Amino acid sequence: MKRRLIWLLLTLCAATSIASAITPVTRLHAYKVEGDAIAHPLAGLSGDAARGASLVQQRHKSLCVLCHAGPFPDPHLQGTIAPDLTGVGARLSAGQLRLRIVNMKRLNPDSIMPVYFEIIADSQEVRVAETWRDRPILTAQEIEDLVAYLQTLR
Ligand code: HEC
């Protein structure tokens, strides 16, 4: 009987440590999602539209133009597998734009758009390359810069 109890405890311990090992997502800065938007700027930062314009076009960093077309240079290098970002600042508010860049999967779990502002913990189930450990794809400042720029697309 005693041995059975020990096995039960051991199994419980193993199960809890596995469960914590596969919890993949850690929130960075606290932010509040209201409806389909994050109304307040991340970490209270203000964005710079010029930096955002340059970041959108950096295909190796932001990746945006791999999927999206828009009023950017080099139209022949822009993807067409996502909505065209022309006029997106008139269609969506700053808060709506922010949530879509932070984590589109909150609105559409099947979205192929990368989750730009979460940290995925390295685990046996999800291998994260060393360069990307403990950091999101974009910083809070970069996301605010993108929001500031996309708002100018009207
Ligand atoms: C791998 C492809 C991919 C990449 C890279 C990507 N997106 Fe998206 N994005 C999508 C798709 C697909 C949608 C349509 C929504 C959905 O997935 O349900 C979308 C939707 C959006 C929307 C909402 C557009 C609308 O009209 O409703 C915005 C804004 C947006 N993306 C901005 C960005 C920005 C900014 C970047 C770069 C930081 C980016 N996306 C990178 C695929 C991508």
PDB file of C-alpha atoms and ligand atoms in Angstrom:
ATOM      1  CA  MET A   1       0.000   0.000   0.000  1.00  0.00           C
ATOM      2  CA  LYS A   2       2.773   2.356   1.000  1.00  0.00           C
ATOM      3  CA  ARG A   3       4.684   1.517  -2.199  1.00  0.00           C
ATOM      4  CA  ARG A   4       1.592   2.288  -4.284  1.00  0.00           C
ATOM      5  CA  LEU A   5       1.289   5.674  -2.634  1.00  0.00           C
ATOM      6  CA  ILE A   6       4.937   6.440  -3.430  1.00  0.00           C
ATOM      7  CA  TRP A   7       4.365   5.480  -7.093  1.00  0.00           C
ATOM      8  CA  LEU A   8       1.304   7.674  -7.217  1.00  0.00           C
ATOM      9  CA  LEU A   9       3.289  10.618  -5.828  1.00  0.00           C
ATOM     10  CA  LEU A  10       6.154  10.012  -8.254  1.00  0.00           C
ATOM     11  CA  THR A  11       3.764   9.879 -11.214  1.00  0.00           C
ATOM     12  CA  LEU A  12       2.091  13.092 -10.095  1.00  0.00           C
ATOM     13  CA  CYS A  13       5.459  14.855  -9.770  1.00  0.00           C
ATOM     14  CA  ALA A  14       6.521  13.660 -13.232  1.00  0.00           C
ATOM     15  CA  ALA A  15       3.207  14.758 -14.747  1.00  0.00           C
ATOM     16  CA  THR A  16       3.460  18.256 -13.249  1.00  0.00           C
ATOM     17  CA  SER A  17       7.047  18.764 -14.374  1.00  0.00           C
ATOM     18  CA  ILE A  18       6.178  17.621 -17.921  1.00  0.00           C
ATOM     19  CA  ALA A  19       3.172  19.957 -17.941  1.00  0.00           C
ATOM     20  CA  SER A  20       5.348  22.906 -16.890  1.00  0.00           C
ATOM     21  CA  ALA A  21       8.021  21.968 -19.435  1.00  0.00           C
ATOM     22  CA  ILE A  22       5.572  22.125 -22.348  1.00  0.00           C
ATOM     23  CA  THR A  23       3.911  25.399 -21.378  1.00  0.00           C
ATOM     24  CA  PRO A  24       5.259  27.265 -24.401  1.00  0.00           C
ATOM     25  CA  VAL A  25       4.288  30.892 -24.090  1.00  0.00           C
ATOM     26  CA  THR A  26       5.434  33.588 -21.674  1.00  0.00           C
ATOM     27  CA  ARG A  27       3.864  37.027 -21.729  1.00  0.00           C
ATOM     28  CA  LEU A  28       6.430  39.866 -21.939  1.00  0.00           C
ATOM     29  CA  HIS A  29       4.901  43.165 -20.903  1.00  0.00           C
ATOM     30  CA  ALA A  30       1.454  43.053 -19.432  1.00  0.00           C
ATOM     31  CA  TYR A  31      -1.065  44.263 -21.974  1.00  0.00           C
ATOM     32  CA  LYS A  32      -4.812  44.235 -21.959  1.00  0.00           C
ATOM     33  CA  VAL A  33      -6.830  42.906 -24.855  1.00  0.00           C
ATOM     34  CA  GLU A  34     -10.235  44.554 -25.170  1.00  0.00           C
ATOM     35  CA  GLY A  35     -12.436  43.172 -27.931  1.00  0.00           C
ATOM     36  CA  ASP A  36     -10.131  42.799 -30.936  1.00  0.00           C
ATOM     37  CA  ALA A  37      -7.648  45.460 -29.817  1.00  0.00           C
ATOM     38  CA  ILE A  38      -4.862  46.407 -27.387  1.00  0.00           C
ATOM     39  CA  ALA A  39      -5.857  50.012 -26.724  1.00  0.00           C
ATOM     40  CA  HIS A  40      -2.724  51.144 -24.881  1.00  0.00           C
ATOM     41  CA  PRO A  41       0.786  51.364 -26.368  1.00  0.00           C
ATOM     42  CA  LEU A  42       3.089  48.539 -25.232  1.00  0.00           C
ATOM     43  CA  ALA A  43       5.159  49.623 -22.215  1.00  0.00           C
ATOM     44  CA  GLY A  44       3.724  53.156 -22.691  1.00  0.00           C
ATOM     45  CA  LEU A  45       6.084  53.748 -25.642  1.00  0.00           C
ATOM     46  CA  SER A  46       5.345  56.062 -28.534  1.00  0.00           C
ATOM     47  CA  GLY A  47       6.033  54.887 -32.066  1.00  0.00           C
ATOM     48  CA  ASP A  48       8.050  56.509 -34.837  1.00  0.00           C
ATOM     49  CA  ALA A  49       6.346  56.184 -38.233  1.00  0.00           C
ATOM     50  CA  ALA A  50       9.581  56.638 -40.220  1.00  0.00           C
ATOM     51  CA  ARG A  51      11.276  53.765 -38.388  1.00  0.00           C
ATOM     52  CA  GLY A  52       8.122  51.685 -38.859  1.00  0.00           C
ATOM     53  CA  ALA A  53       8.145  52.376 -42.626  1.00  0.00           C
ATOM     54  CA  SER A  54      11.701  51.128 -42.876  1.00  0.00           C
ATOM     55  CA  LEU A  55      11.018  48.068 -40.704  1.00  0.00           C
ATOM     56  CA  VAL A  56       7.997  46.935 -42.766  1.00  0.00           C
ATOM     57  CA  GLN A  57      10.266  46.733 -45.801  1.00  0.00           C
ATOM     58  CA  GLN A  58      13.085  44.779 -44.126  1.00  0.00           C
ATOM     59  CA  ARG A  59      12.130  41.353 -45.419  1.00  0.00           C
ATOM     60  CA  HIS A  60      14.778  39.551 -43.362  1.00  0.00           C
ATOM     61  CA  LYS A  61      13.795  41.193 -40.084  1.00  0.00           C
ATOM     62  CA  SER A  62      10.071  41.959 -39.988  1.00  0.00           C
ATOM     63  CA  LEU A  63       9.111  39.502 -42.771  1.00  0.00           C
ATOM     64  CA  CYS A  64       5.936  41.571 -43.443  1.00  0.00           C
ATOM     65  CA  VAL A  65       6.422  41.927 -47.207  1.00  0.00           C
ATOM     66  CA  LEU A  66       6.979  38.201 -47.646  1.00  0.00           C
ATOM     67  CA  CYS A  67       3.208  37.862 -47.247  1.00  0.00           C
ATOM     68  CA  HIS A  68       1.763  41.386 -47.575  1.00  0.00           C
ATOM     69  CA  ALA A  69       1.780  43.845 -50.446  1.00  0.00           C
ATOM     70  CA  GLY A  70       1.266  47.559 -49.817  1.00  0.00           C
ATOM     71  CA  PRO A  71       2.338  51.027 -50.913  1.00  0.00           C
ATOM     72  CA  PHE A  72       6.026  50.135 -50.536  1.00  0.00           C
ATOM     73  CA  PRO A  73       8.903  50.144 -53.046  1.00  0.00           C
ATOM     74  CA  ASP A  74       9.638  46.993 -55.107  1.00  0.00           C
ATOM     75  CA  PRO A  75       6.055  45.733 -55.643  1.00  0.00           C
ATOM     76  CA  HIS A  76       7.391  42.704 -57.544  1.00  0.00           C
ATOM     77  CA  LEU A  77       9.022  41.480 -54.293  1.00  0.00           C
ATOM     78  CA  GLN A  78       5.830  41.665 -52.238  1.00  0.00           C
ATOM     79  CA  GLY A  79       3.756  38.671 -51.247  1.00  0.00           C
ATOM     80  CA  THR A  80       0.093  38.251 -52.072  1.00  0.00           C
ATOM     81  CA  ILE A  81      -0.917  35.583 -49.554  1.00  0.00           C
ATOM     82  CA  ALA A  82      -2.160  38.130 -46.979  1.00  0.00           C
ATOM     83  CA  PRO A  83      -4.414  41.219 -47.217  1.00  0.00           C
ATOM     84  CA  ASP A  84      -2.876  44.215 -49.039  1.00  0.00           C
ATOM     85  CA  LEU A  85      -1.887  46.782 -46.374  1.00  0.00           C
ATOM     86  CA  THR A  86      -2.870  49.747 -48.585  1.00  0.00           C
ATOM     87  CA  GLY A  87      -5.356  51.835 -46.592  1.00  0.00           C
ATOM     88  CA  VAL A  88      -5.093  49.620 -43.501  1.00  0.00           C
ATOM     89  CA  GLY A  89      -4.836  52.719 -41.262  1.00  0.00           C
ATOM     90  CA  ALA A  90      -8.337  53.721 -42.364  1.00  0.00           C
ATOM     91  CA  ARG A  91      -9.764  50.222 -41.835  1.00  0.00           C
ATOM     92  CA  LEU A  92      -8.236  49.496 -38.406  1.00  0.00           C
ATOM     93  CA  SER A  93      -7.571  51.585 -35.286  1.00  0.00           C
ATOM     94  CA  ALA A  94      -4.143  51.762 -33.607  1.00  0.00           C
ATOM     95  CA  GLY A  95      -5.339  49.285 -30.977  1.00  0.00           C
ATOM     96  CA  GLN A  96      -6.606  46.846 -33.606  1.00  0.00           C
ATOM     97  CA  LEU A  97      -3.331  47.096 -35.539  1.00  0.00           C
ATOM     98  CA  ARG A  98      -1.360  46.516 -32.296  1.00  0.00           C
ATOM     99  CA  LEU A  99      -3.153  43.277 -31.401  1.00  0.00           C
ATOM    100  CA  ARG A 100      -2.784  41.940 -34.943  1.00  0.00           C
ATOM    101  CA  ILE A 101       1.002  42.425 -34.860  1.00  0.00           C
ATOM    102  CA  VAL A 102       1.428  41.277 -31.245  1.00  0.00           C
ATOM    103  CA  ASN A 103      -0.489  38.055 -31.764  1.00  0.00           C
ATOM    104  CA  MET A 104      -2.779  37.472 -34.753  1.00  0.00           C
ATOM    105  CA  LYS A 105      -3.465  33.958 -33.482  1.00  0.00           C
ATOM    106  CA  ARG A 106      -5.664  35.420 -30.751  1.00  0.00           C
ATOM    107  CA  LEU A 107      -8.107  36.409 -33.485  1.00  0.00           C
ATOM    108  CA  ASN A 108      -7.498  33.482 -35.800  1.00  0.00           C
ATOM    109  CA  PRO A 109      -5.758  30.465 -34.210  1.00  0.00           C
ATOM    110  CA  ASP A 110      -5.026  29.086 -37.702  1.00  0.00           C
ATOM    111  CA  SER A 111      -3.364  32.284 -38.950  1.00  0.00           C
ATOM    112  CA  ILE A 112      -0.009  31.851 -40.648  1.00  0.00           C
ATOM    113  CA  MET A 113       1.069  35.334 -39.526  1.00  0.00           C
ATOM    114  CA  PRO A 114       3.969  35.052 -37.044  1.00  0.00           C
ATOM    115  CA  VAL A 115       3.272  35.884 -33.392  1.00  0.00           C
ATOM    116  CA  TYR A 116       5.646  38.848 -33.036  1.00  0.00           C
ATOM    117  CA  PHE A 117       5.472  39.538 -29.333  1.00  0.00           C
ATOM    118  CA  GLU A 118       5.584  36.382 -27.269  1.00  0.00           C
ATOM    119  CA  ILE A 119       8.466  34.311 -25.975  1.00  0.00           C
ATOM    120  CA  ILE A 120       8.301  30.636 -26.803  1.00  0.00           C
ATOM    121  CA  ALA A 121      10.254  28.610 -24.244  1.00  0.00           C
ATOM    122  CA  ASP A 122      12.672  26.045 -25.623  1.00  0.00           C
ATOM    123  CA  SER A 123      11.486  22.539 -24.785  1.00  0.00           C
ATOM    124  CA  GLN A 124      11.594  19.015 -26.124  1.00  0.00           C
ATOM    125  CA  GLU A 125       8.402  19.662 -28.065  1.00  0.00           C
ATOM    126  CA  VAL A 126       9.316  23.088 -29.440  1.00  0.00           C
ATOM    127  CA  ARG A 127      12.969  23.664 -30.333  1.00  0.00           C
ATOM    128  CA  VAL A 128      13.853  27.351 -30.403  1.00  0.00           C
ATOM    129  CA  ALA A 129      17.086  28.400 -32.152  1.00  0.00           C
ATOM    130  CA  GLU A 130      19.611  29.897 -29.768  1.00  0.00           C
ATOM    131  CA  THR A 131      19.407  33.414 -31.279  1.00  0.00           C
ATOM    132  CA  TRP A 132      15.690  33.502 -30.546  1.00  0.00           C
ATOM    133  CA  ARG A 133      15.711  32.126 -27.005  1.00  0.00           C
ATOM    134  CA  ASP A 134      14.145  34.386 -24.381  1.00  0.00           C
ATOM    135  CA  ARG A 135      13.208  37.082 -26.840  1.00  0.00           C
ATOM    136  CA  PRO A 136      10.283  37.863 -29.109  1.00  0.00           C
ATOM    137  CA  ILE A 137      10.664  38.436 -32.877  1.00  0.00           C
ATOM    138  CA  LEU A 138      10.115  42.194 -32.481  1.00  0.00           C
ATOM    139  CA  THR A 139      10.559  44.485 -29.463  1.00  0.00           C
ATOM    140  CA  ALA A 140       7.774  46.602 -27.931  1.00  0.00           C
ATOM    141  CA  GLN A 141       9.379  49.688 -29.531  1.00  0.00           C
ATOM    142  CA  GLU A 142       9.469  48.082 -32.981  1.00  0.00           C
ATOM    143  CA  ILE A 143       5.799  47.128 -32.708  1.00  0.00           C
ATOM    144  CA  GLU A 144       4.865  50.686 -31.712  1.00  0.00           C
ATOM    145  CA  ASP A 145       6.894  51.994 -34.700  1.00  0.00           C
ATOM    146  CA  LEU A 146       4.947  49.663 -37.018  1.00  0.00           C
ATOM    147  CA  VAL A 147       1.604  50.734 -35.529  1.00  0.00           C
ATOM    148  CA  ALA A 148       2.555  54.416 -35.997  1.00  0.00           C
ATOM    149  CA  TYR A 149       3.466  53.761 -39.642  1.00  0.00           C
ATOM    150  CA  LEU A 150       0.462  51.586 -40.534  1.00  0.00           C
ATOM    151  CA  GLN A 151      -1.828  54.300 -39.142  1.00  0.00           C
ATOM    152  CA  THR A 152      -0.510  56.655 -41.842  1.00  0.00           C
ATOM    153  CA  LEU A 153      -1.674  54.260 -44.630  1.00  0.00           C
ATOM    154  CA  ARG A 154      -5.049  55.797 -45.426  1.00  0.00           C
TER     155      ARG A 154
HETATM  156  C1  HEC B   1       3.620  34.472 -43.072  1.00  0.00           C
HETATM  157  C2  HEC B   1       2.770  35.499 -43.599  1.00  0.00           C
HETATM  158  C3  HEC B   1       2.623  36.813 -42.854  1.00  0.00           C
HETATM  159  C4  HEC B   1       3.614  37.640 -42.380  1.00  0.00           C
HETATM  160  C5  HEC B   1       5.117  37.411 -42.394  1.00  0.00           C
HETATM  161  C6  HEC B   1       2.934  38.804 -41.833  1.00  0.00           C
HETATM  162  N1  HEC B   1       1.581  38.682 -41.974  1.00  0.00           N
HETATM  163 FE1  HEC B   1       0.206  40.054 -41.455  1.00  0.00          FE
HETATM  164  N2  HEC B   1      -1.288  38.793 -42.024  1.00  0.00           N
HETATM  165  C7  HEC B   1      -1.100  37.568 -42.627  1.00  0.00           C
HETATM  166  C8  HEC B   1      -2.403  36.979 -42.931  1.00  0.00           C
HETATM  167  C9  HEC B   1      -2.640  35.633 -43.610  1.00  0.00           C
HETATM  168  C10 HEC B   1      -3.368  37.907 -42.490  1.00  0.00           C
HETATM  169  C11 HEC B   1      -4.900  37.760 -42.581  1.00  0.00           C
HETATM  170  C12 HEC B   1      -5.471  37.511 -41.218  1.00  0.00           C
HETATM  171  C13 HEC B   1      -5.469  36.059 -40.783  1.00  0.00           C
HETATM  172  O1  HEC B   1      -4.428  35.388 -40.797  1.00  0.00           O
HETATM  173  O2  HEC B   1      -6.516  35.571 -40.377  1.00  0.00           O
HETATM  174  C14 HEC B   1      -2.623  39.036 -41.942  1.00  0.00           C
HETATM  175  C15 HEC B   1      -3.226  40.163 -41.441  1.00  0.00           C
HETATM  176  C16 HEC B   1      -2.566  41.328 -41.082  1.00  0.00           C
HETATM  177  C17 HEC B   1      -3.189  42.572 -40.698  1.00  0.00           C
HETATM  178  C18 HEC B   1      -4.688  42.844 -40.723  1.00  0.00           C
HETATM  179  C19 HEC B   1      -5.005  43.318 -42.119  1.00  0.00           C
HETATM  180  C20 HEC B   1      -6.462  43.597 -42.397  1.00  0.00           C
HETATM  181  O3  HEC B   1      -6.737  44.244 -43.427  1.00  0.00           O
HETATM  182  O4  HEC B   1      -7.334  43.151 -41.636  1.00  0.00           O
HETATM  183  C21 HEC B   1      -2.198  43.460 -40.408  1.00  0.00           C
HETATM  184  C22 HEC B   1      -2.367  44.915 -39.970  1.00  0.00           C
HETATM  185  C23 HEC B   1      -0.940  42.775 -40.603  1.00  0.00           C
HETATM  186  N3  HEC B   1      -1.210  41.470 -41.004  1.00  0.00           N
HETATM  187  C24 HEC B   1       0.284  43.348 -40.432  1.00  0.00           C
HETATM  188  C25 HEC B   1       1.496  42.670 -40.574  1.00  0.00           C
HETATM  189  C26 HEC B   1       2.779  43.267 -40.288  1.00  0.00           C
HETATM  190  C27 HEC B   1       3.008  44.697 -39.858  1.00  0.00           C
HETATM  191  C28 HEC B   1       3.711  42.282 -40.502  1.00  0.00           C
HETATM  192  C29 HEC B   1       5.186  42.350 -40.265  1.00  0.00           C
HETATM  193  C30 HEC B   1       5.602  42.790 -38.950  1.00  0.00           C
HETATM  194  C31 HEC B   1       2.985  41.090 -40.931  1.00  0.00           C
HETATM  195  N4  HEC B   1       1.650  41.362 -40.965  1.00  0.00           N
HETATM  196  C32 HEC B   1       3.586  39.887 -41.274  1.00  0.00           C
HETATM  197  C33 HEC B   1       0.107  36.971 -42.931  1.00  0.00           C
HETATM  198  C34 HEC B   1       1.351  37.474 -42.591  1.00  0.00           C
END
